[in-house]
PDB file of C-alpha atoms and ligand atoms in Angstrom:
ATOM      1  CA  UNK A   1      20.539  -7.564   5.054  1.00  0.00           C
ATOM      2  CA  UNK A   2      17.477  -9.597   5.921  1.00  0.00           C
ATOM      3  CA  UNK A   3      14.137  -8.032   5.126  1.00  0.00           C
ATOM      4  CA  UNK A   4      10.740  -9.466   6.326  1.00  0.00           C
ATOM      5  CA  UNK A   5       7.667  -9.286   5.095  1.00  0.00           C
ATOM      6  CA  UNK A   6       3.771 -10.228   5.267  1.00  0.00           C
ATOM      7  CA  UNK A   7       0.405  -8.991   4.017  1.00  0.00           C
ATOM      8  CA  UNK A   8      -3.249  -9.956   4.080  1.00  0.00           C
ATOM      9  CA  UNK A   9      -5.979  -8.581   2.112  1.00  0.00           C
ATOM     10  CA  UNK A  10      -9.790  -9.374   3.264  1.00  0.00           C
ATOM     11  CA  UNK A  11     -13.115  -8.060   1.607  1.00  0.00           C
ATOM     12  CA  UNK A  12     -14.538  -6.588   4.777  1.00  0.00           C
ATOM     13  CA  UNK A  13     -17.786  -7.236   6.002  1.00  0.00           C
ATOM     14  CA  UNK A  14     -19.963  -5.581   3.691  1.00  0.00           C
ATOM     15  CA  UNK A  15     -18.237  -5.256   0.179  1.00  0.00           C
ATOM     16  CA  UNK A  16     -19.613  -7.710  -2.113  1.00  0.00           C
ATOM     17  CA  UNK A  17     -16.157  -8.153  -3.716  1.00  0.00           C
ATOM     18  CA  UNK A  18     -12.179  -7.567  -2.413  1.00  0.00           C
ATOM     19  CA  UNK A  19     -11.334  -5.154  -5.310  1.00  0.00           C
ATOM     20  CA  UNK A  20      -7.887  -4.798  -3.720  1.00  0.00           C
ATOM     21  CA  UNK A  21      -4.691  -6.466  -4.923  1.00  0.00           C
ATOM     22  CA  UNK A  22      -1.000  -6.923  -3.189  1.00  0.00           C
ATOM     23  CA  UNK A  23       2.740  -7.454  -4.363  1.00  0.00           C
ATOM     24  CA  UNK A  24       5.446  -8.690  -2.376  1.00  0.00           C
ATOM     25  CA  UNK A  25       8.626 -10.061  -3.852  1.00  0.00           C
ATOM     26  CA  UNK A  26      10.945 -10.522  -1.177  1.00  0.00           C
ATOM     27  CA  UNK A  27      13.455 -11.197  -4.048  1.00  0.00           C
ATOM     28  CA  UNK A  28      13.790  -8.045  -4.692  1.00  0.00           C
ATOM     29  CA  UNK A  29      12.183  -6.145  -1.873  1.00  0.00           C
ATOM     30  CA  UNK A  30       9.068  -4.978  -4.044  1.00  0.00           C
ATOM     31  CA  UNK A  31       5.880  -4.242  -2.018  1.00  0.00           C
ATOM     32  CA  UNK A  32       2.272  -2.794  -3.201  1.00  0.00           C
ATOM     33  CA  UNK A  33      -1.132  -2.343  -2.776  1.00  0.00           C
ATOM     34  CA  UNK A  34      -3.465  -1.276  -4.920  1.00  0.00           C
ATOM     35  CA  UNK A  35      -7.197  -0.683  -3.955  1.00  0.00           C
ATOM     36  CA  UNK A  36      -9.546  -0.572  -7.166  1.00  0.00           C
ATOM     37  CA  UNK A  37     -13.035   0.976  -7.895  1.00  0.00           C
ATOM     38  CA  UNK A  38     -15.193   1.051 -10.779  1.00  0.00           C
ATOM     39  CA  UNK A  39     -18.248  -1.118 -10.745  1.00  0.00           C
ATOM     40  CA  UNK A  40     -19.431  -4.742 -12.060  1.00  0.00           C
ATOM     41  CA  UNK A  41     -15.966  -6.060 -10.666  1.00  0.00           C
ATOM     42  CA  UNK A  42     -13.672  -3.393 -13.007  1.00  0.00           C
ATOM     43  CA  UNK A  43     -12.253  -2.934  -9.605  1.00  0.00           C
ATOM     44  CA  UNK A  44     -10.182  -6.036  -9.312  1.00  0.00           C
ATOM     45  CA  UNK A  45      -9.065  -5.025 -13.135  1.00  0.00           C
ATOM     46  CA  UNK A  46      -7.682  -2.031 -12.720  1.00  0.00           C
ATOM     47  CA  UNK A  47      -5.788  -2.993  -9.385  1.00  0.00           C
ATOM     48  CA  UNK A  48      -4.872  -6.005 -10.805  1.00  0.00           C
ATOM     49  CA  UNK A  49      -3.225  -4.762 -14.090  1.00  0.00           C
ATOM     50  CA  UNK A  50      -1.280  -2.191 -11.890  1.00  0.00           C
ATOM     51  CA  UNK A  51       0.493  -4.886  -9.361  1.00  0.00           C
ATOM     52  CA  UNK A  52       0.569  -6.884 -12.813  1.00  0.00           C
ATOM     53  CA  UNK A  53       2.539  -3.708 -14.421  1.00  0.00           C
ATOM     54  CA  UNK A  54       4.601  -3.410 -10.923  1.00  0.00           C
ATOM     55  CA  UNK A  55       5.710  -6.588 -11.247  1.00  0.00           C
ATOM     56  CA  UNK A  56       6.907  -6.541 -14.760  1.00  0.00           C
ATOM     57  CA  UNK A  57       9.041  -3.080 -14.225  1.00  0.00           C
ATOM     58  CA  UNK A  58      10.660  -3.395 -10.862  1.00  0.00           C
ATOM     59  CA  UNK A  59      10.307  -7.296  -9.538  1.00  0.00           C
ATOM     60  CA  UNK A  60      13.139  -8.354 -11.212  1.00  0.00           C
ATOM     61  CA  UNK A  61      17.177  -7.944 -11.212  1.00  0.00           C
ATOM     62  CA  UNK A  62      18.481  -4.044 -11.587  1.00  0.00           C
ATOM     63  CA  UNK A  63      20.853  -2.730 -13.291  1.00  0.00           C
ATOM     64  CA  UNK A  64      23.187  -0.034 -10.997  1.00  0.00           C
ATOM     65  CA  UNK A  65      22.280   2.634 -13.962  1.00  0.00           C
ATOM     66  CA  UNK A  66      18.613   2.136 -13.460  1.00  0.00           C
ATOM     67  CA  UNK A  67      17.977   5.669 -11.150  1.00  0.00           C
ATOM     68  CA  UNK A  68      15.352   4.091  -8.510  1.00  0.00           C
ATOM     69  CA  UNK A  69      13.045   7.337  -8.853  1.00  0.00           C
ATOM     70  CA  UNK A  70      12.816   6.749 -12.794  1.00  0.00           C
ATOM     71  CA  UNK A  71      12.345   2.901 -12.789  1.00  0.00           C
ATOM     72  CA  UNK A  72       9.414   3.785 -10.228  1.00  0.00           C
ATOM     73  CA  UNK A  73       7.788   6.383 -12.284  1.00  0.00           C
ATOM     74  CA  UNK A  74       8.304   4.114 -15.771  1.00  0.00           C
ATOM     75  CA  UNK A  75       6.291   1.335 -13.333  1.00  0.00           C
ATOM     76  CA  UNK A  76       3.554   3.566 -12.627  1.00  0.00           C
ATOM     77  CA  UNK A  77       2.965   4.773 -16.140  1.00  0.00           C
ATOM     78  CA  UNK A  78       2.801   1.220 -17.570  1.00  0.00           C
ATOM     79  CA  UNK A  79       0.367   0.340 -14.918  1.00  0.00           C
ATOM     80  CA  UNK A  80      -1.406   3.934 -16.277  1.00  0.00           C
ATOM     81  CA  UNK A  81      -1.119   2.740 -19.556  1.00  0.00           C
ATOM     82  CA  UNK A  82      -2.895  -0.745 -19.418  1.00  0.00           C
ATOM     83  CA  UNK A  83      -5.642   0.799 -17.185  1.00  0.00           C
ATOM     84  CA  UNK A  84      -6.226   3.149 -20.176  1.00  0.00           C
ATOM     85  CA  UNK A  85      -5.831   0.591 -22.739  1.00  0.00           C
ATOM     86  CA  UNK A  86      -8.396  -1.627 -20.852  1.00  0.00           C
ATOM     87  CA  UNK A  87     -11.126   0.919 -20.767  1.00  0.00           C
ATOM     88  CA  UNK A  88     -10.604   2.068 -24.613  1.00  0.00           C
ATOM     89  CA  UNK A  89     -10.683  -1.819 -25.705  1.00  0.00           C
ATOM     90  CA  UNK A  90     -13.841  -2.442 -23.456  1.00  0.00           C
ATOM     91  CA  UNK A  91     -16.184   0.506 -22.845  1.00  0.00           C
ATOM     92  CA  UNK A  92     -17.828  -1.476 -20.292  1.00  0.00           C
ATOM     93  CA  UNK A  93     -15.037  -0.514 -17.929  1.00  0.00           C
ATOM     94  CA  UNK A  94     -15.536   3.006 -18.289  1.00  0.00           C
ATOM     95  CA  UNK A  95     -14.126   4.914 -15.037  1.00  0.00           C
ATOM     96  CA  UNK A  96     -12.398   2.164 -13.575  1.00  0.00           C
ATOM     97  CA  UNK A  97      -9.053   3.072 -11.223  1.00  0.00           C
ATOM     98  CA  UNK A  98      -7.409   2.158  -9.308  1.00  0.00           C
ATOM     99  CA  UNK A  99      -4.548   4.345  -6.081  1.00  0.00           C
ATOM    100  CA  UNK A 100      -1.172   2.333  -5.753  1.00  0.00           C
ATOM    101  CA  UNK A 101       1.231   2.734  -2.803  1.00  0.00           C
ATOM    102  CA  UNK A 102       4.493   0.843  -3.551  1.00  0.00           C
ATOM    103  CA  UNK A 103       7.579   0.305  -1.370  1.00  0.00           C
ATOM    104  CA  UNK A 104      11.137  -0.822  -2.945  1.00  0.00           C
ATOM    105  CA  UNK A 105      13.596  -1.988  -0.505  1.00  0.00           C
ATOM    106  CA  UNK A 106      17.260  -1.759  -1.207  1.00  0.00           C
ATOM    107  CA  UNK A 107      19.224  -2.677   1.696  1.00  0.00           C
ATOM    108  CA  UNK A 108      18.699   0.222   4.576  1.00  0.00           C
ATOM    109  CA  UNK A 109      17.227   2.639   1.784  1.00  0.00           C
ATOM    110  CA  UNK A 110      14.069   2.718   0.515  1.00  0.00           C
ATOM    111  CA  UNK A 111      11.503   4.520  -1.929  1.00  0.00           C
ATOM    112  CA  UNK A 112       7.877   4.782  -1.583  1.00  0.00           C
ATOM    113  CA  UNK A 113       5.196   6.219  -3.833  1.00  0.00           C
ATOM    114  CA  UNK A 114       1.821   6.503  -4.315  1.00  0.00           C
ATOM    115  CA  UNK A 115      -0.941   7.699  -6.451  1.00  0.00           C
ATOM    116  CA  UNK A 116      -4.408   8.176  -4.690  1.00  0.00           C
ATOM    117  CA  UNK A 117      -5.312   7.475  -0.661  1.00  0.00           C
ATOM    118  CA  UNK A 118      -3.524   4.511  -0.051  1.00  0.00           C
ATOM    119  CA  UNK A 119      -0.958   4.781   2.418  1.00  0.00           C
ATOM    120  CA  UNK A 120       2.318   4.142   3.722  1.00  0.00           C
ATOM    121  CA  UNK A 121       3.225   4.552   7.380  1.00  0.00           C
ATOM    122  CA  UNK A 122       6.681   4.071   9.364  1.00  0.00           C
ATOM    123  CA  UNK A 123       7.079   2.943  12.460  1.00  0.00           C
ATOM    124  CA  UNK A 124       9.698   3.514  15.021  1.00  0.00           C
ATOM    125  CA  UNK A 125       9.709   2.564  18.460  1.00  0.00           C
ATOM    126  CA  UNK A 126       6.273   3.629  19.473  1.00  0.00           C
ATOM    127  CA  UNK A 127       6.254   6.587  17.088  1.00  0.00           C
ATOM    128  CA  UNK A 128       3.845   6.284  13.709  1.00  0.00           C
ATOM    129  CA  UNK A 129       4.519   8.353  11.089  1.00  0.00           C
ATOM    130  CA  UNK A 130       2.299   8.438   7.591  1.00  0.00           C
ATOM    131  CA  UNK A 131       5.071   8.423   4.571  1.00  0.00           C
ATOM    132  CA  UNK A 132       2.434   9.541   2.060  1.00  0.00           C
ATOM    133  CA  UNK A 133       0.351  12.427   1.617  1.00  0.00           C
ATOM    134  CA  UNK A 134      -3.339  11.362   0.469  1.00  0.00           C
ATOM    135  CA  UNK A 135      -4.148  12.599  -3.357  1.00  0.00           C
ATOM    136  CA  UNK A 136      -8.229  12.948  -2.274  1.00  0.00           C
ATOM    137  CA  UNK A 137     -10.254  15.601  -1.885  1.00  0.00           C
ATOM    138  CA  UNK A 138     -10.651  15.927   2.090  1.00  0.00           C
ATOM    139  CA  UNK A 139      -6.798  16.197   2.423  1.00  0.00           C
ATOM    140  CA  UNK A 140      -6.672  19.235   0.416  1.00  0.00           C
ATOM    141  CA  UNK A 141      -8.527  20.368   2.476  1.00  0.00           C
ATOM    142  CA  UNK A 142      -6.728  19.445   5.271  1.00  0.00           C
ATOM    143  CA  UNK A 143      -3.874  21.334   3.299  1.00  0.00           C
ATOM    144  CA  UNK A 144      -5.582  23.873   3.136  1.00  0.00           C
ATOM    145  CA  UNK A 145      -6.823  24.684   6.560  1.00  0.00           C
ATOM    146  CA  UNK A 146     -10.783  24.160   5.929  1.00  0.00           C
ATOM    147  CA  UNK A 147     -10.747  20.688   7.493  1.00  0.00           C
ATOM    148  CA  UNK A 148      -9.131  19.079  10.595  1.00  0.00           C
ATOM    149  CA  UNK A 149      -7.453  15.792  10.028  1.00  0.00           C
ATOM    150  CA  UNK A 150     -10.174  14.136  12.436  1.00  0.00           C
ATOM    151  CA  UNK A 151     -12.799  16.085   9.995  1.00  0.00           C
ATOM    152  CA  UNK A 152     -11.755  14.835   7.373  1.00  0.00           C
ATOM    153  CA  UNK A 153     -11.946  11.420   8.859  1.00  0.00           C
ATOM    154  CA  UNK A 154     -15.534  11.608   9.113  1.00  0.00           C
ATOM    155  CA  UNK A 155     -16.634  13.453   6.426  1.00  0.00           C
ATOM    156  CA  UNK A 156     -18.834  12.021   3.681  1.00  0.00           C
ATOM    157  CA  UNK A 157     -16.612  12.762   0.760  1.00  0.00           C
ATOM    158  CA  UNK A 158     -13.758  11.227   2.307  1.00  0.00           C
ATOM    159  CA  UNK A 159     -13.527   8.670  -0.261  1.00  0.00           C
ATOM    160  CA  UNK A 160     -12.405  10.971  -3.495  1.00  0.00           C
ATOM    161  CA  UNK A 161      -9.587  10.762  -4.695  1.00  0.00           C
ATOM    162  CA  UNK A 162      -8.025  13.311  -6.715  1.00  0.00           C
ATOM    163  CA  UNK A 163      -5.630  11.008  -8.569  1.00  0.00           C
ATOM    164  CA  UNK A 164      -6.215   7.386  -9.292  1.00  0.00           C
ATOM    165  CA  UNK A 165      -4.289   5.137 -12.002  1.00  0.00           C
ATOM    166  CA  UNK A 166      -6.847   4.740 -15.273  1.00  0.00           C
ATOM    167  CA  UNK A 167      -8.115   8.104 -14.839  1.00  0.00           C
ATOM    168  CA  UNK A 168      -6.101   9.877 -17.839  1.00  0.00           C
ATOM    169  CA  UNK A 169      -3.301   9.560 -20.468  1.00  0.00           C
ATOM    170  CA  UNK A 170      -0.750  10.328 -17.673  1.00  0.00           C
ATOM    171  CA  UNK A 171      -0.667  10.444 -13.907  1.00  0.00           C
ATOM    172  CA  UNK A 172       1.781  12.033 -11.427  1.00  0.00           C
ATOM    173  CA  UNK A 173       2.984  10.045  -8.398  1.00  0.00           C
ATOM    174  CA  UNK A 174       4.655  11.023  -5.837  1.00  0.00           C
ATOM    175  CA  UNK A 175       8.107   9.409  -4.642  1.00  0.00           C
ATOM    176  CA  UNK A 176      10.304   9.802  -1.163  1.00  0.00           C
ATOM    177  CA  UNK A 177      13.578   8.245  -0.558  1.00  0.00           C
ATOM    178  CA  UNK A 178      13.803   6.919   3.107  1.00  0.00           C
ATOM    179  CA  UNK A 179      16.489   5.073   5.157  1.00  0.00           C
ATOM    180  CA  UNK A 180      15.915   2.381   7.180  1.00  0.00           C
ATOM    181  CA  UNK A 181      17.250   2.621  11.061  1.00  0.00           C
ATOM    182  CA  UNK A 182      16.985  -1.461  12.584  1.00  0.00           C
ATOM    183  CA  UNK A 183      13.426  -2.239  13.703  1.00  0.00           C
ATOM    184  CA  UNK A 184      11.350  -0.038  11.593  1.00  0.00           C
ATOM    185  CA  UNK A 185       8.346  -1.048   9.820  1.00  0.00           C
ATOM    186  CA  UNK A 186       6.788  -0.275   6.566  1.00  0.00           C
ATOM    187  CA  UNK A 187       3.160  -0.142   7.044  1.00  0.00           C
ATOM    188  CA  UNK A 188       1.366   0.010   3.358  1.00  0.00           C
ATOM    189  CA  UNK A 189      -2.347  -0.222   3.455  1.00  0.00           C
ATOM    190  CA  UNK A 190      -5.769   0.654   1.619  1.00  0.00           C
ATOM    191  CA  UNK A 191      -7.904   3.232   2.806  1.00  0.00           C
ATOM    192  CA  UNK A 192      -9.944   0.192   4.604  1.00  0.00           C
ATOM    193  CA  UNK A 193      -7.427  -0.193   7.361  1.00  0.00           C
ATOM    194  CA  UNK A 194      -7.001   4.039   8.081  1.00  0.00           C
ATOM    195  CA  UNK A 195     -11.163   4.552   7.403  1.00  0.00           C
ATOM    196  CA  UNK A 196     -11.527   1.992   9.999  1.00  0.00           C
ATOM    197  CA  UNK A 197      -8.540   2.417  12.894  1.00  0.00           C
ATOM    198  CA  UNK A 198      -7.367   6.377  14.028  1.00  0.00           C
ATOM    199  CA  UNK A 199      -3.097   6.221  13.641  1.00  0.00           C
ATOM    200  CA  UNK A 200      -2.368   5.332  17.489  1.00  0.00           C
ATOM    201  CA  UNK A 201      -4.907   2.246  17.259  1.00  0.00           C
ATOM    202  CA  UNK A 202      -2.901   1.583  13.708  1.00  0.00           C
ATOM    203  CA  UNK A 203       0.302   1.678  15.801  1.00  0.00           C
ATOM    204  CA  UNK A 204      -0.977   0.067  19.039  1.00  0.00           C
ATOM    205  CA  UNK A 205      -1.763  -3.218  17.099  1.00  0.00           C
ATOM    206  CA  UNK A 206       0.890  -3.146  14.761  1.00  0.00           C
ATOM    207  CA  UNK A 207       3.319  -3.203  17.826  1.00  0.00           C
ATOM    208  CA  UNK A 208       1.867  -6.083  19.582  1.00  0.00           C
ATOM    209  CA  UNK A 209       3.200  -8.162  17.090  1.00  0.00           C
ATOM    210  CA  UNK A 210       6.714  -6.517  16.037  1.00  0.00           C
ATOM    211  CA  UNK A 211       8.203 -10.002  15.970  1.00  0.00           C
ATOM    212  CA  UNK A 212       5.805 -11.698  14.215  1.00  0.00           C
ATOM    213  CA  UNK A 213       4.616  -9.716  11.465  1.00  0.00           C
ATOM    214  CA  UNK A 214       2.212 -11.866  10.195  1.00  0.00           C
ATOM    215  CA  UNK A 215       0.368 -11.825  13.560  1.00  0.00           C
ATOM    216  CA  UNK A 216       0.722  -7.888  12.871  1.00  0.00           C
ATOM    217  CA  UNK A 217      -1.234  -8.375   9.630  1.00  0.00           C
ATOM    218  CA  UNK A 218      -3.768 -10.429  11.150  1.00  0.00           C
ATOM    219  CA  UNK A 219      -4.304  -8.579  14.126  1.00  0.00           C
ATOM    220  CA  UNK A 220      -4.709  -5.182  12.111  1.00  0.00           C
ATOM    221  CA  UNK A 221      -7.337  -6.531   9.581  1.00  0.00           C
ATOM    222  CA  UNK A 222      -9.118  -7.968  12.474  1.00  0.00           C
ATOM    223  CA  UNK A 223      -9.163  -5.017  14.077  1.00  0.00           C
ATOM    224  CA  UNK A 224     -10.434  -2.744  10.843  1.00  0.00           C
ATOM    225  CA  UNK A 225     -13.369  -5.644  10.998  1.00  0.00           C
ATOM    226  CA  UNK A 226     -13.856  -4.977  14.459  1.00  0.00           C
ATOM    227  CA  UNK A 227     -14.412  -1.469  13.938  1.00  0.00           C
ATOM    228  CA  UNK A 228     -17.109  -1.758  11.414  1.00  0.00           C
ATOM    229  CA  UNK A 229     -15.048  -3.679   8.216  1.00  0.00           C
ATOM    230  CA  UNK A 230     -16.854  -1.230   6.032  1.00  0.00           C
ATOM    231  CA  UNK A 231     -14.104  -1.444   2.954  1.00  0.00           C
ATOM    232  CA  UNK A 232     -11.770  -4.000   1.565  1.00  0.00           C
ATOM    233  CA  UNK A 233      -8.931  -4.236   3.841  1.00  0.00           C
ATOM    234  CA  UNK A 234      -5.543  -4.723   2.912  1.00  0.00           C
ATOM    235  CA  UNK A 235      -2.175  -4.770   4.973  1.00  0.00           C
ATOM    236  CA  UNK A 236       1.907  -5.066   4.475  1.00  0.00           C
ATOM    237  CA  UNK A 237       4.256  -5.124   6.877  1.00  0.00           C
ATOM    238  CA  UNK A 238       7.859  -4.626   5.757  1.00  0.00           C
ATOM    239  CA  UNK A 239      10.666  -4.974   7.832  1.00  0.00           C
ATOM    240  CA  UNK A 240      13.466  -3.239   5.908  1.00  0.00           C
ATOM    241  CA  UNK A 241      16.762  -3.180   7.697  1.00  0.00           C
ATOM    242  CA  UNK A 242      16.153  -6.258  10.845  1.00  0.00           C
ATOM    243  CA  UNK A 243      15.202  -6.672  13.910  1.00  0.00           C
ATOM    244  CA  UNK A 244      16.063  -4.435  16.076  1.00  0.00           C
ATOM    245  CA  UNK A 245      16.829  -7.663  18.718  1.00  0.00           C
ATOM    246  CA  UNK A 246      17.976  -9.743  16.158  1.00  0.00           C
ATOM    247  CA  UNK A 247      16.499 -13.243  17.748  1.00  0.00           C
ATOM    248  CA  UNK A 248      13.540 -13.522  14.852  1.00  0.00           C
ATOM    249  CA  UNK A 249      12.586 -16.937  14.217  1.00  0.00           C
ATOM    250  CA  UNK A 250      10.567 -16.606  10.879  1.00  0.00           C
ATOM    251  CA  UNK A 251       7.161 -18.571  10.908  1.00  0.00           C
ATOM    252  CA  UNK A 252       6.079 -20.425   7.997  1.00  0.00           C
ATOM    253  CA  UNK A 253       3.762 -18.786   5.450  1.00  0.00           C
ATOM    254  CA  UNK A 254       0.361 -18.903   6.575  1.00  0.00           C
ATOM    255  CA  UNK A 255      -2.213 -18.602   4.371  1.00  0.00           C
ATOM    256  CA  UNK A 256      -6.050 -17.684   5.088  1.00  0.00           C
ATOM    257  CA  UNK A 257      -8.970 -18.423   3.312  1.00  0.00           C
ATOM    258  CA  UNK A 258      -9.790 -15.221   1.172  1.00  0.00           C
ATOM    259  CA  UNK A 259      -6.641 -13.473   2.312  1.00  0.00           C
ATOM    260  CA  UNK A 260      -3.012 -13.784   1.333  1.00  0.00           C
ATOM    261  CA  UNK A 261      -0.049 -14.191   3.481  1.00  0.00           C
ATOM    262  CA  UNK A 262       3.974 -14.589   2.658  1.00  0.00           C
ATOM    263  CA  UNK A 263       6.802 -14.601   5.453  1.00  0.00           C
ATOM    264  CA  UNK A 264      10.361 -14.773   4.802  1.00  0.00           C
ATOM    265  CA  UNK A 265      13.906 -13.435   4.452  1.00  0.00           C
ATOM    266  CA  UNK A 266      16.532 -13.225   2.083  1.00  0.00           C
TER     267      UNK A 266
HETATM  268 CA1  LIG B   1     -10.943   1.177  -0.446  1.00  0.00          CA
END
């Protein structure tokens, strides 16, 4: 089964620093992105240490024993753990975070999870559909009826989060098991793409360049610039299961100044 894969991550046009970070391991189909906050640059630590911890747990050979949903969790708790561990060995970093969304790709199955307001979309055809359910304070909300979603776009506390990574001895994140049909995409992103772009715009961009998703990446963190660039952006584009024309040519890794980039199948 061939997957494909890109990302970019850009600071935006107004942050002073990208405090997001990104994972993909086409080895072993292990995608992330982590979007940080905390000031004087704890940001970029705390998102760091958690793709570092992702890395460590699930980018590498499994065993068939190893239940996906547990070796997911186990990630996310060491990531937890080092935020923690950071902020008691240097006070300085006091309230640093960090959200993770993750995908791991197993042939046509999958499992995302997240922790905070990153997302993860799929999309079919010319359907999008968000995966994840934001942990932050407009969506619930949203849940519970006191908010539209387009509300809760534009309100000024959209950016709490209700659970971040770093924020106490244990965090809960929330996993889904999904199967692949040929020609879907993974869409994870940080709140800097969604902020930006409403979900058709999302979709309309990401579909001009279904067969060359590193275009896809490109032309969706232009676009969140476009629109204002008022956050870190950050983009993946997983293609789990194929094309669903299987005459793909991949391109050769690009990489931008400031941004990261990675094509390529296994
Ligand atoms: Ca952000």
């Amino acid at each position: 089964m061939t997957i494909c894969a890109c990302g970019q991550t850009d600071r935006g046009l107004l942050r002073p620093h990208n405090e997001d970070a990104l994972l993909i391991s086409l080895d072993h189909g292990v995608f992330a992105v982590a979007d940080g906050m905390g000031g004087h640059a704890a940001g970029e630590v705390a998102s760091g240490l958690a793709i570092e911890a992702v890395r460590e747990v699930l980018d590498r050979p499994r065993s068939p024993e190893d239940a996906m949903p547990d070796l997911i969790r186990r990630a996310i708790d060491e990531a937890n753990r080092r935020i923690a561990d950071r902020i008691q060995l240097r006070p300085e970093y006091r309230g640093m975070g960090t959200t993770l969304v993750l995908a791991v790709v197993e042939g046509e199955r999958y499992w995302i999870a997240h922790v905070g307001d990153s997302r993860a979309y799929r999309i079919r055809g010319s359907e999008i559909r968000q995966l994840t359910s934001d942990h932050s304070f407009v969506n619930e909300l949203v849940r519970l009826g006191m908010l539209s979603r387009e509300q809760a776009a534009r309100d000024p506390r959209r950016n709490v989060v209700t659970r971040a990574l770093g924020s106490g001895p244990s965090v809960a994140a929330d996993v889904v098991e999904e199967v692949a049909q040929p020609g879907d995409l993974i869409l994870l992103c940080s709140d800097g793409l969604n902020s930006m772009l409403d979900d058709q715009t999302i979709l309309a961009t990401a579909r001009t360049a279904e067969q060359d998703l590193d275009d896809g990446c490109r032309r969706l963190v232009a676009a969140a610039n476009a629109a204002g660039g008022e956050d870190n952006v950050t983009v993946i584009l997983v293609q789990p299961a194929g094309s669903r024309v299987d005459t793909t040519t991949p391109t050769q890794p690009v990489t931008m100044p400031g941004s990261e980039s990675k094509e390529g199948q296994d």
